[in-house]
Short mmCIF file of C-alpha atoms and ligand atoms in Angstrom, two decimals:
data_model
loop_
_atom_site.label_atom_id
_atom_site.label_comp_id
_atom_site.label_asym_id
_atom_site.label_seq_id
_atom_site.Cartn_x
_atom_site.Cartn_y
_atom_site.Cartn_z
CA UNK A 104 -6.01 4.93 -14.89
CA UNK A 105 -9.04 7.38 -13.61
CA UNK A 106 -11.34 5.86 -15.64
CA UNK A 107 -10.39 1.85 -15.05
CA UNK A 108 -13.16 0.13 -13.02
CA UNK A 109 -12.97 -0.02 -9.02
CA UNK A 110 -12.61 -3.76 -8.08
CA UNK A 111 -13.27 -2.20 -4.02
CA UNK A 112 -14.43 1.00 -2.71
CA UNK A 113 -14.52 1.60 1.20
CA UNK A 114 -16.98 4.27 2.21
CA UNK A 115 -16.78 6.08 5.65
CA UNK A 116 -15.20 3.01 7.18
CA UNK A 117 -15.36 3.67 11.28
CA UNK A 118 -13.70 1.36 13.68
CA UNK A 119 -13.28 1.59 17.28
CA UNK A 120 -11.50 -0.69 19.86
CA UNK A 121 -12.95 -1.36 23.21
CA UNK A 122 -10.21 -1.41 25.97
CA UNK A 123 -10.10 -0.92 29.61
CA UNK A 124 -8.86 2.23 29.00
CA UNK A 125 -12.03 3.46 26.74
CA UNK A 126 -12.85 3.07 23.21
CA UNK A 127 -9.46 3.64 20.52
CA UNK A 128 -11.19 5.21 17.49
CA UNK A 129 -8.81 3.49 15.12
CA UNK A 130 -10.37 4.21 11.91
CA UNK A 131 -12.00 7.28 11.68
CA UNK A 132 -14.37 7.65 8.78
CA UNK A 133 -12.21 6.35 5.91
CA UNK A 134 -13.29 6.22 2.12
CA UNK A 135 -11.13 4.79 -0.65
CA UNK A 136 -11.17 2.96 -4.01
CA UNK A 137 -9.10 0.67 -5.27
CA UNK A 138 -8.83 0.02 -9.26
CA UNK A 139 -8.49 -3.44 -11.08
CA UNK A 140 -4.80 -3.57 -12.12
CA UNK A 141 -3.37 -0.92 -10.15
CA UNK A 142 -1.28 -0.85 -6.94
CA UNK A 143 -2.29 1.56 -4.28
CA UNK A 144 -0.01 2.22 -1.51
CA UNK A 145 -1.30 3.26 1.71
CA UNK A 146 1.43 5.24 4.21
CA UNK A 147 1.86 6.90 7.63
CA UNK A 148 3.84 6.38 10.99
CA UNK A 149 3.01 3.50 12.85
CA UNK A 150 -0.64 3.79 14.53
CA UNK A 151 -2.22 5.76 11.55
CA UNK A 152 -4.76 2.60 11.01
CA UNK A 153 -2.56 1.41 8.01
CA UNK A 154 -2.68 -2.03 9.28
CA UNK A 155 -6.59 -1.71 10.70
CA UNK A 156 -7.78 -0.65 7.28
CA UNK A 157 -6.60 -4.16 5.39
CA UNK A 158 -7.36 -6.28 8.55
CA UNK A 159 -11.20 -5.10 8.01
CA UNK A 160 -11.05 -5.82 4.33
CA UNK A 161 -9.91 -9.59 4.96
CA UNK A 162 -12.58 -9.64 7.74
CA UNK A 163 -9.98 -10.29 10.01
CA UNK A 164 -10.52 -7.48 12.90
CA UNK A 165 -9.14 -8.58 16.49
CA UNK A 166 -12.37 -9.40 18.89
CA UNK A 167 -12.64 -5.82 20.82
CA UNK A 168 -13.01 -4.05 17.30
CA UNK A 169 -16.33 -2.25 16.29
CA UNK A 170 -17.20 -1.61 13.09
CA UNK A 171 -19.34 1.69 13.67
CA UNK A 172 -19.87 2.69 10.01
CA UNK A 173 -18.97 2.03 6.48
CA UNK A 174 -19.42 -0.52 3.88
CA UNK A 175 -16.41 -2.22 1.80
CA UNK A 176 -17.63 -3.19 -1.44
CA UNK A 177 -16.14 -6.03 -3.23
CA UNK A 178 -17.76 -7.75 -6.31
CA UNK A 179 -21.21 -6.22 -5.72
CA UNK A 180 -21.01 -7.41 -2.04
CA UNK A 181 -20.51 -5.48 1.41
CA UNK A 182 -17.09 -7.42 2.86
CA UNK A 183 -18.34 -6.40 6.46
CA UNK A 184 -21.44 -8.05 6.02
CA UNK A 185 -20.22 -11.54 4.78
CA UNK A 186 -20.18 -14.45 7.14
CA UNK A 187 -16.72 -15.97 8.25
CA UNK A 188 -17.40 -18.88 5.59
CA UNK A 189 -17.85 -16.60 2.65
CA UNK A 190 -14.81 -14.34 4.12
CA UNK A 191 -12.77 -17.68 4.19
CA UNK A 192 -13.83 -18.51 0.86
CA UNK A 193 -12.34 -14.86 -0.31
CA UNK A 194 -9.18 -14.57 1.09
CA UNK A 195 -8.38 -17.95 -0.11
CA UNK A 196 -9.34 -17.65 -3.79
CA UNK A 197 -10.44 -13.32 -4.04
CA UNK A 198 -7.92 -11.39 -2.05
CA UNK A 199 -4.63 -12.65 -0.63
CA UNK A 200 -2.39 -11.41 1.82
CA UNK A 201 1.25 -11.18 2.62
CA UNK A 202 3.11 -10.45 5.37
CA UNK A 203 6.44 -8.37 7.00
CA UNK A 204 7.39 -12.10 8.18
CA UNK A 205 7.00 -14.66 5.89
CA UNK A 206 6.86 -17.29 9.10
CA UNK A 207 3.38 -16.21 10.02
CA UNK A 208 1.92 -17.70 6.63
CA UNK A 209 4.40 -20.72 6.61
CA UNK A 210 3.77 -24.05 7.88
CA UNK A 211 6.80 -25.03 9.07
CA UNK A 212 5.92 -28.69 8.83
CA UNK A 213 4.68 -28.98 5.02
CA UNK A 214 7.05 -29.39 2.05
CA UNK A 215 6.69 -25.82 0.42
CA UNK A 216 5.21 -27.76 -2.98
CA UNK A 217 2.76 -28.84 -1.10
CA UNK A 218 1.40 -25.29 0.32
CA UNK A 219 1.73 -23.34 -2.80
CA UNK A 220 -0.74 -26.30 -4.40
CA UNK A 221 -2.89 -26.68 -1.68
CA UNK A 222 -4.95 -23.82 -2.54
CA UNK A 223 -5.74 -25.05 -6.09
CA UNK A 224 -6.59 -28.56 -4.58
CA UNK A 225 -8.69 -27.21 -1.89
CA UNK A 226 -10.58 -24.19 -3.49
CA UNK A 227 -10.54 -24.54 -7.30
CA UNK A 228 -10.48 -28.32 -7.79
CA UNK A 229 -7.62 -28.80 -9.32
CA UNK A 230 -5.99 -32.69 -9.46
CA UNK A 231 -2.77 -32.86 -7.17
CA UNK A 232 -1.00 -33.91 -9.86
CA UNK A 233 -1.55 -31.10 -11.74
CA UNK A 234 -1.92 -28.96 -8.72
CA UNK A 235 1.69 -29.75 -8.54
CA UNK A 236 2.67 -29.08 -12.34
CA UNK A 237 1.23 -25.59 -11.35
CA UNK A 238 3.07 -25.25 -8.01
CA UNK A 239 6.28 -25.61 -9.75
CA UNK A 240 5.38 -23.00 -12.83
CA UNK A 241 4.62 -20.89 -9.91
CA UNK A 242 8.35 -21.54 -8.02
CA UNK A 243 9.73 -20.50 -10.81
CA UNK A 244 7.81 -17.66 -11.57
CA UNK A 245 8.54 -16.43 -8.47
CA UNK A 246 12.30 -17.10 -8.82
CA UNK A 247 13.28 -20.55 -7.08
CA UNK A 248 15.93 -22.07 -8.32
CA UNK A 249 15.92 -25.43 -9.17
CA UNK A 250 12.12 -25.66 -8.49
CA UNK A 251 12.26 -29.45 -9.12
CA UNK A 252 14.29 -30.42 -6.28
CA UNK A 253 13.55 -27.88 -4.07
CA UNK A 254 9.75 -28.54 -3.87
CA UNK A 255 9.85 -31.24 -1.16
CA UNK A 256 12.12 -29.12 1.42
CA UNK A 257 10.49 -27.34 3.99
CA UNK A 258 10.38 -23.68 4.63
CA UNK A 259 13.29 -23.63 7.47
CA UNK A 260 15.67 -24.39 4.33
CA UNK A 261 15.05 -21.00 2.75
CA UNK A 262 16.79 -17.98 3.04
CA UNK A 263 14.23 -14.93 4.23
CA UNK A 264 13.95 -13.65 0.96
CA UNK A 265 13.26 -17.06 -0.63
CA UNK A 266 10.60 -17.71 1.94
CA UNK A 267 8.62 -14.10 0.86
CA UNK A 268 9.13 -15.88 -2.44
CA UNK A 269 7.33 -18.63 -1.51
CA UNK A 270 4.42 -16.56 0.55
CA UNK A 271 3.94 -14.49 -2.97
CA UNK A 272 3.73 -18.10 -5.13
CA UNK A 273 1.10 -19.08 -2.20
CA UNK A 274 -0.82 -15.82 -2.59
CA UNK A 275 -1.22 -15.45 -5.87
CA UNK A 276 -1.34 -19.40 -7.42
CA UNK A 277 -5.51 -18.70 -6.97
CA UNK A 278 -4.94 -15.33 -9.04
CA UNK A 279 -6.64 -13.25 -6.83
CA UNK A 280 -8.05 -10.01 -7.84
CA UNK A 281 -6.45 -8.29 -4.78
CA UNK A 282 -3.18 -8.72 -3.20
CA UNK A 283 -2.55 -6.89 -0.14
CA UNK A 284 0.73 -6.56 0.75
CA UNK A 285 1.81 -5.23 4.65
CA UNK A 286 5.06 -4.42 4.96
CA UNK A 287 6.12 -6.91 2.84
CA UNK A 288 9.98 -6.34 2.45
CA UNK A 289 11.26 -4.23 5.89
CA UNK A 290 12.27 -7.25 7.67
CA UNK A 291 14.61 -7.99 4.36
CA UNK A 292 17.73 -6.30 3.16
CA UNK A 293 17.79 -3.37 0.65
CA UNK A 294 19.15 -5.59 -2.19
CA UNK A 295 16.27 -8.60 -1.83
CA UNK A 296 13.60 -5.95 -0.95
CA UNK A 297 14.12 -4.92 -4.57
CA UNK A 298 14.26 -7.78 -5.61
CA UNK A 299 10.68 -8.65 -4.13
CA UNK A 300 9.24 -5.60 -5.06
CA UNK A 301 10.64 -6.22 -8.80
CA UNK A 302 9.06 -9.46 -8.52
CA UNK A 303 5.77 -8.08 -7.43
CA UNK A 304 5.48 -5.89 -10.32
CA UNK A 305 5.72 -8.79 -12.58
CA UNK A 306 3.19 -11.10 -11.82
CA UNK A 307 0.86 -8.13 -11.15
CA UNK A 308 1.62 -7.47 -14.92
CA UNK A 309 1.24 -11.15 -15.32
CA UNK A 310 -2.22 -11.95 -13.45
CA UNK A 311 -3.65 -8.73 -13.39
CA UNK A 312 -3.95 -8.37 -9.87
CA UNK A 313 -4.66 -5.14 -7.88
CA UNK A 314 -1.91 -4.74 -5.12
CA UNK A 315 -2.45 -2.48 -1.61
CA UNK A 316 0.92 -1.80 -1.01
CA UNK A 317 1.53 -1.20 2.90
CA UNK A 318 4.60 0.52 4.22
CA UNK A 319 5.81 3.93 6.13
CA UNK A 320 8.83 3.62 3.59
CA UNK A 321 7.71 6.50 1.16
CA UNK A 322 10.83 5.74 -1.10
CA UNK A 323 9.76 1.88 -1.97
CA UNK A 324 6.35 3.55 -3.02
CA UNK A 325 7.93 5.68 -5.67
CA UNK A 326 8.58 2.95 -7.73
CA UNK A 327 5.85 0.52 -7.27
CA UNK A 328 2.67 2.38 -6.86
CA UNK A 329 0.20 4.31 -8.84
CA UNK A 330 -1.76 5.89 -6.80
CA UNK A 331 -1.06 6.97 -2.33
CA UNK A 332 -3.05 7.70 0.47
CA UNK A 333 -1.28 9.27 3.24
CA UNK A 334 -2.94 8.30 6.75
CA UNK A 335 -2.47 10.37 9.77
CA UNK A 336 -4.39 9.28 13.29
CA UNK A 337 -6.93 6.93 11.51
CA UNK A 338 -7.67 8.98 8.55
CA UNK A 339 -7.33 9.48 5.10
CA UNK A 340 -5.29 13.08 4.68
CA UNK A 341 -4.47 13.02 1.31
CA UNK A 342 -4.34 10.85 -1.76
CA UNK A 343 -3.49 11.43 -5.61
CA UNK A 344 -1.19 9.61 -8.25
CA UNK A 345 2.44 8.47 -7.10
CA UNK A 346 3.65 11.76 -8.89
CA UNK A 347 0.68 14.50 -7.54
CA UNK A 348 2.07 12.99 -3.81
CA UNK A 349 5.63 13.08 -4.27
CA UNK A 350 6.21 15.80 -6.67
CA UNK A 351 2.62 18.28 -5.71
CA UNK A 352 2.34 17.51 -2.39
CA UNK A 353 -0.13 19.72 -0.30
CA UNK A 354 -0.92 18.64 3.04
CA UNK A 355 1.87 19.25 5.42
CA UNK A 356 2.10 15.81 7.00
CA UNK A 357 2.91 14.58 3.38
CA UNK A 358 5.62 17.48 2.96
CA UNK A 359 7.19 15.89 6.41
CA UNK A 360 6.94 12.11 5.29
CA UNK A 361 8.91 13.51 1.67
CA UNK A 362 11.39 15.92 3.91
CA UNK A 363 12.19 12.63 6.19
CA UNK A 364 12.74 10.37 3.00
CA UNK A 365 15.99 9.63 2.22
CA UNK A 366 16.94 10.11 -2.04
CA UNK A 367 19.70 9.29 -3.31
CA UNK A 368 21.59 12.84 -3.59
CA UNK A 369 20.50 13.75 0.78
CA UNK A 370 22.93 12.86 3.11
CA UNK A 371 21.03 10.37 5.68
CA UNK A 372 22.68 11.54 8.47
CA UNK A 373 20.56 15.43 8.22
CA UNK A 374 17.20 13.98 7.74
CA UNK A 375 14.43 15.97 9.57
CA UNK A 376 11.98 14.14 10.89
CA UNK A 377 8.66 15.21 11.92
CA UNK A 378 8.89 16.43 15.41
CA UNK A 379 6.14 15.76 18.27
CA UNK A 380 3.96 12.23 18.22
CA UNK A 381 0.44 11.32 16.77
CA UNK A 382 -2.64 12.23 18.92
CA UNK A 383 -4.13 9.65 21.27
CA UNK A 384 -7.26 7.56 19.50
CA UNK A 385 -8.73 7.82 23.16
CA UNK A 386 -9.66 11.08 22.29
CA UNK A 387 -9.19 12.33 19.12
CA UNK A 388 -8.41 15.97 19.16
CA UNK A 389 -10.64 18.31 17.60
CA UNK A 390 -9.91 19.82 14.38
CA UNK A 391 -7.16 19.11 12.50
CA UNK A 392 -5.50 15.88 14.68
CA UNK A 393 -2.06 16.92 12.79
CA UNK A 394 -2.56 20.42 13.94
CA UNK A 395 -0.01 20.35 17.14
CA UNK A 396 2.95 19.30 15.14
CA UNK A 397 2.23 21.20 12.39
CA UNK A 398 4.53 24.22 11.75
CA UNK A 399 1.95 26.26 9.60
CA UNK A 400 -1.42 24.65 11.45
CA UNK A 401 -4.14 28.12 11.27
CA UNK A 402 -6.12 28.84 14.22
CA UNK A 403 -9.18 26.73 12.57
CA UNK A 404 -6.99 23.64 12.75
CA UNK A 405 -7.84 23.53 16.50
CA UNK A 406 -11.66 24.10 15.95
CA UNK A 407 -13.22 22.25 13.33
CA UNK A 408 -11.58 19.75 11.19
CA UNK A 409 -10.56 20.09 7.10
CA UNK A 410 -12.30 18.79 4.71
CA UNK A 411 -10.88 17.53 1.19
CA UNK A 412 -10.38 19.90 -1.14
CA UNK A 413 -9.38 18.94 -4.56
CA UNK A 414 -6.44 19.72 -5.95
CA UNK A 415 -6.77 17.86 -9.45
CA UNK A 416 -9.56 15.68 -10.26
CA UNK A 417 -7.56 12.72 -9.27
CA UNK A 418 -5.55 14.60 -6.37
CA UNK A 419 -6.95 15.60 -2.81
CA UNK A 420 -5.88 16.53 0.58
CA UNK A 421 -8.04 17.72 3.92
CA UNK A 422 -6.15 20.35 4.74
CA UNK A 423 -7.30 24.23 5.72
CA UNK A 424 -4.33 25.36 4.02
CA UNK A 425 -5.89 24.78 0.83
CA UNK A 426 -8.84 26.93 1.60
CA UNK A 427 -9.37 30.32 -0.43
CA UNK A 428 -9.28 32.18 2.73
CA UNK A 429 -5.86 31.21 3.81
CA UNK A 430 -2.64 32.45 3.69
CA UNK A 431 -0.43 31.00 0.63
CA UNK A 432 2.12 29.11 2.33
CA UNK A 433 4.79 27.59 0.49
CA UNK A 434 6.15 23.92 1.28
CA UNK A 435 9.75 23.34 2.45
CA UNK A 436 12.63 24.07 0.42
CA UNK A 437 13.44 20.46 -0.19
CA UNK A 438 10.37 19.39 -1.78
CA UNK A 439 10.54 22.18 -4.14
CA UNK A 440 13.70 21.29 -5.41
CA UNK A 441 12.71 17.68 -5.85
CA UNK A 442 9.78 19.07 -8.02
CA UNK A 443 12.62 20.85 -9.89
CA UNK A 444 14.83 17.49 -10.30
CA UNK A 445 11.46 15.62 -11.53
CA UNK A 446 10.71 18.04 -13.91
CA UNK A 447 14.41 18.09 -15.58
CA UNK A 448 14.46 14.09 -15.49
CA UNK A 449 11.16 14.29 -17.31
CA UNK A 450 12.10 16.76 -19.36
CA UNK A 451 15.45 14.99 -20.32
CA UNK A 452 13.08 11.56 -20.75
CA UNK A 453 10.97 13.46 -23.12
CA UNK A 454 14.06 14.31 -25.19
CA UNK A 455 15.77 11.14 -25.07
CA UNK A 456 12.49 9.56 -25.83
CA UNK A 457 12.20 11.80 -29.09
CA UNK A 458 16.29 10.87 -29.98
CA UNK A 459 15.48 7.09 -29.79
CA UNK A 460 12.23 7.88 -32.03
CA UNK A 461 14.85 9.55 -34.58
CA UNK A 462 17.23 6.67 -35.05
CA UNK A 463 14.40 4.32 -34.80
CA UNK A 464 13.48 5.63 -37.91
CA UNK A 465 16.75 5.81 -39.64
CA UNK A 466 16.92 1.97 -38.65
CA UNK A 467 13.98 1.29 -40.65
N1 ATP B 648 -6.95 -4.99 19.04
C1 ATP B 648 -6.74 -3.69 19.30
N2 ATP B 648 -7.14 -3.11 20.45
C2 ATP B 648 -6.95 -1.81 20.70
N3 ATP B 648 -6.35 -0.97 19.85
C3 ATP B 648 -5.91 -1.46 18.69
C4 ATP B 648 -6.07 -2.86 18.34
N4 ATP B 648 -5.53 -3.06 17.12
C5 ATP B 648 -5.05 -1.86 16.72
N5 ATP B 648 -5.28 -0.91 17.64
C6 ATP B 648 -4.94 0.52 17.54
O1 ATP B 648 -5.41 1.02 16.29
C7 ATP B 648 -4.52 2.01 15.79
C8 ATP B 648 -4.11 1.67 14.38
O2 ATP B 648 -3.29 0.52 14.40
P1 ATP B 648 -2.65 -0.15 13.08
O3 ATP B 648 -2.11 -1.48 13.48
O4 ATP B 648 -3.62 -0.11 11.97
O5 ATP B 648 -1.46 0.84 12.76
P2 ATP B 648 -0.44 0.78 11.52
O6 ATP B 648 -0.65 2.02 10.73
O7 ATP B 648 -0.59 -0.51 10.82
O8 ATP B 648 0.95 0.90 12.26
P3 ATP B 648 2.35 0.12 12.00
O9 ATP B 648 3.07 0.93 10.96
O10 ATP B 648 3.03 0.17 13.31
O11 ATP B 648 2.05 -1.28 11.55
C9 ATP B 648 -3.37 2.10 16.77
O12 ATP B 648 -3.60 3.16 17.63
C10 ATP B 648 -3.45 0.78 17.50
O13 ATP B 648 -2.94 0.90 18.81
MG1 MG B 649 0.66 -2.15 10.57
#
């Protein structure tokens, strides 16, 4: 994956809010890529600039926001430059968008055939008949039933699930190069969340599309991204492939995102979760803004702020811990052991990968 091309990179992306109250420095200098194909899932609690972050890549930013700095570089052009023309021309045939609520992208008064082949008609000039050959290739693809008769009901006649369905057939009937994706499945239950997120992973495989996958749900992003950026008060903190994060972690806001995800083998009902509450974007503390709730924060947390340090060439975190100079500090108990359990599945998958080899052979 390192060396596929970026299809967007975000440099030193700064972007403040002007309230009554002062200016909210939402985004605080963030820098990213994203690569064609893959899915990158961006995390934190609510407030870490998650949802900021995406809005400025669809050039969608609420009035009172102020782009101080950055560029977002899409296709050899600077998103935050475009004019809301060329931006509308994007996110209906470049980079699509779905929701937590598949309501907010639905019209409630159009037969659902009719939306998921509206973006052909009106952007790629496609015929409607054919608009609507494609529209039910695409229902299907995405898992409706009985595409054929369902095409001319409306969304209100869907089940929540069915209607993210329906969103996804929208979003990606242009095959867009990016797919951003905000929360896509909390408002659903666990079993059709799966299913969605199966279903993402499909037609990425099937159009090629690069997904941002939003959520503060670290266990969906085990199985559906490749890479993860943690954000913590409007920055990046650390970022690496899905296995450096979950099973190397090294900044200790990721170590309390892993300790507060459920697995399989913890009992729910014991799960820490990370005590105190993110800083006020008012004023941005100095330093290191995770520095008050963190348990092993040094005394130059509270002066100057961390840079990145690398960990791997694909792996980083901005944290002083990983300085030289300071004091080897171990992360919790719990994420060691999960580092354990990984490496005895993969270990195990190695060997059962070599026994399948073996009788592969003695098939031939
Ligand atoms: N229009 C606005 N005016 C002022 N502040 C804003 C505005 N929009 C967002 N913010 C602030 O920017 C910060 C980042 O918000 P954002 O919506 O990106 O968070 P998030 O990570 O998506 O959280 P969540 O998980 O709750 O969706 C928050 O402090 C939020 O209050
Ligand atoms: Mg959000």
């Amino acid at each position: 994956m390192e060396n596929a091309k970026n299809i967007l990179e975000v440099r030193n992306l700064e972007i403040n809010f002007n309230t009554y109250a002062g200016t909210v420095r939402a985004i605080r200098n963030v820098s990213f890529d994203l690569r064609r194909g893959e899915t990158l899932a961006i995390v934190g609690e609510s407030g870490s600039g998650k949802s900021v972050t995406t809005r400025a890549i669809m050039g969608l930013l609420a009035n009172n926001a102020v782009v101080a700095n950055g560029t977002i570089e899409y296709d050899g052009k600077d998103l935050l430059k475009q004019s809301n023309r060329q931006m509308e021309k994007i996110r209906s045939v470049d980079i699509a968008e779905i929701f937590q609520d598949p309501m907010t992208s639905l019209d409630p008064t159009m037969k659902i055939g009719k939306q998921i082949a509206e973006p052909l008609i009106v952007h790629k000039g496609v015929k409607p008949d054919k608009a609507r050959e494609a529209a039910l290739k695409m229902m299907e693809a995405v898992g409706i039933t009985n595409a054929q008769e369902r095409i001319n009901d409306y969304p209100h006649q869907f089940s929540g699930g069915m209607r993210q369905r329906i969103v996804i057939a929208i979003a990606l009937i242009n095959h867009p190069d990016i797919l951003i994706a905000d929360e896509p499945t909390t408002a659903l239950d666990v079993t059709i969340q799966a299913q969605i997120l199966n279903l993402m992973r499909r037609l990425q495989n099937m159009i090629n599309t690069s997904i941002i996958f939003i959520t503060h749900d670290l266990g969906v992003v085990a199985g559906m991204a490749d890479r993860v950026a943690v954000m913590y008060a409007g920055k990046i903190v650390e970022y690496g492939k899905a296995d450096e994060i979950f099973y190397n972690p090294k900044h200790p806001y990721t170590w309390g995102l892993l300790e507060s995800m459920p697995t399989l083998d913890t009992d729910a009902e014991y799960l820490p979760s990370i005590p105190g509450t993110p800083p006020d974007l008012l004023n941005p503390p100095v330093g290191d803004a995770f520095a008050p709730r963190n348990k092993y924060a040094l005394e130059v947390d509270l002066k100057a702020e961390p840079p990145f340090f690398e960990v791997s060439p694909t792996h980083f975190a901005a944290t002083w811990l990983l300085d030289p100079r300071a004091p080897q500090i171990n992360p919790p108990e719990i994420i060691v052991q999960r580092q354990q359990k990984y490496e005895n599945e993969r270990q195990q998958l190695i060997n059962a990968d070599r026994l399948n080899h073996h009788s592969a052979e003695e098939d031939l």
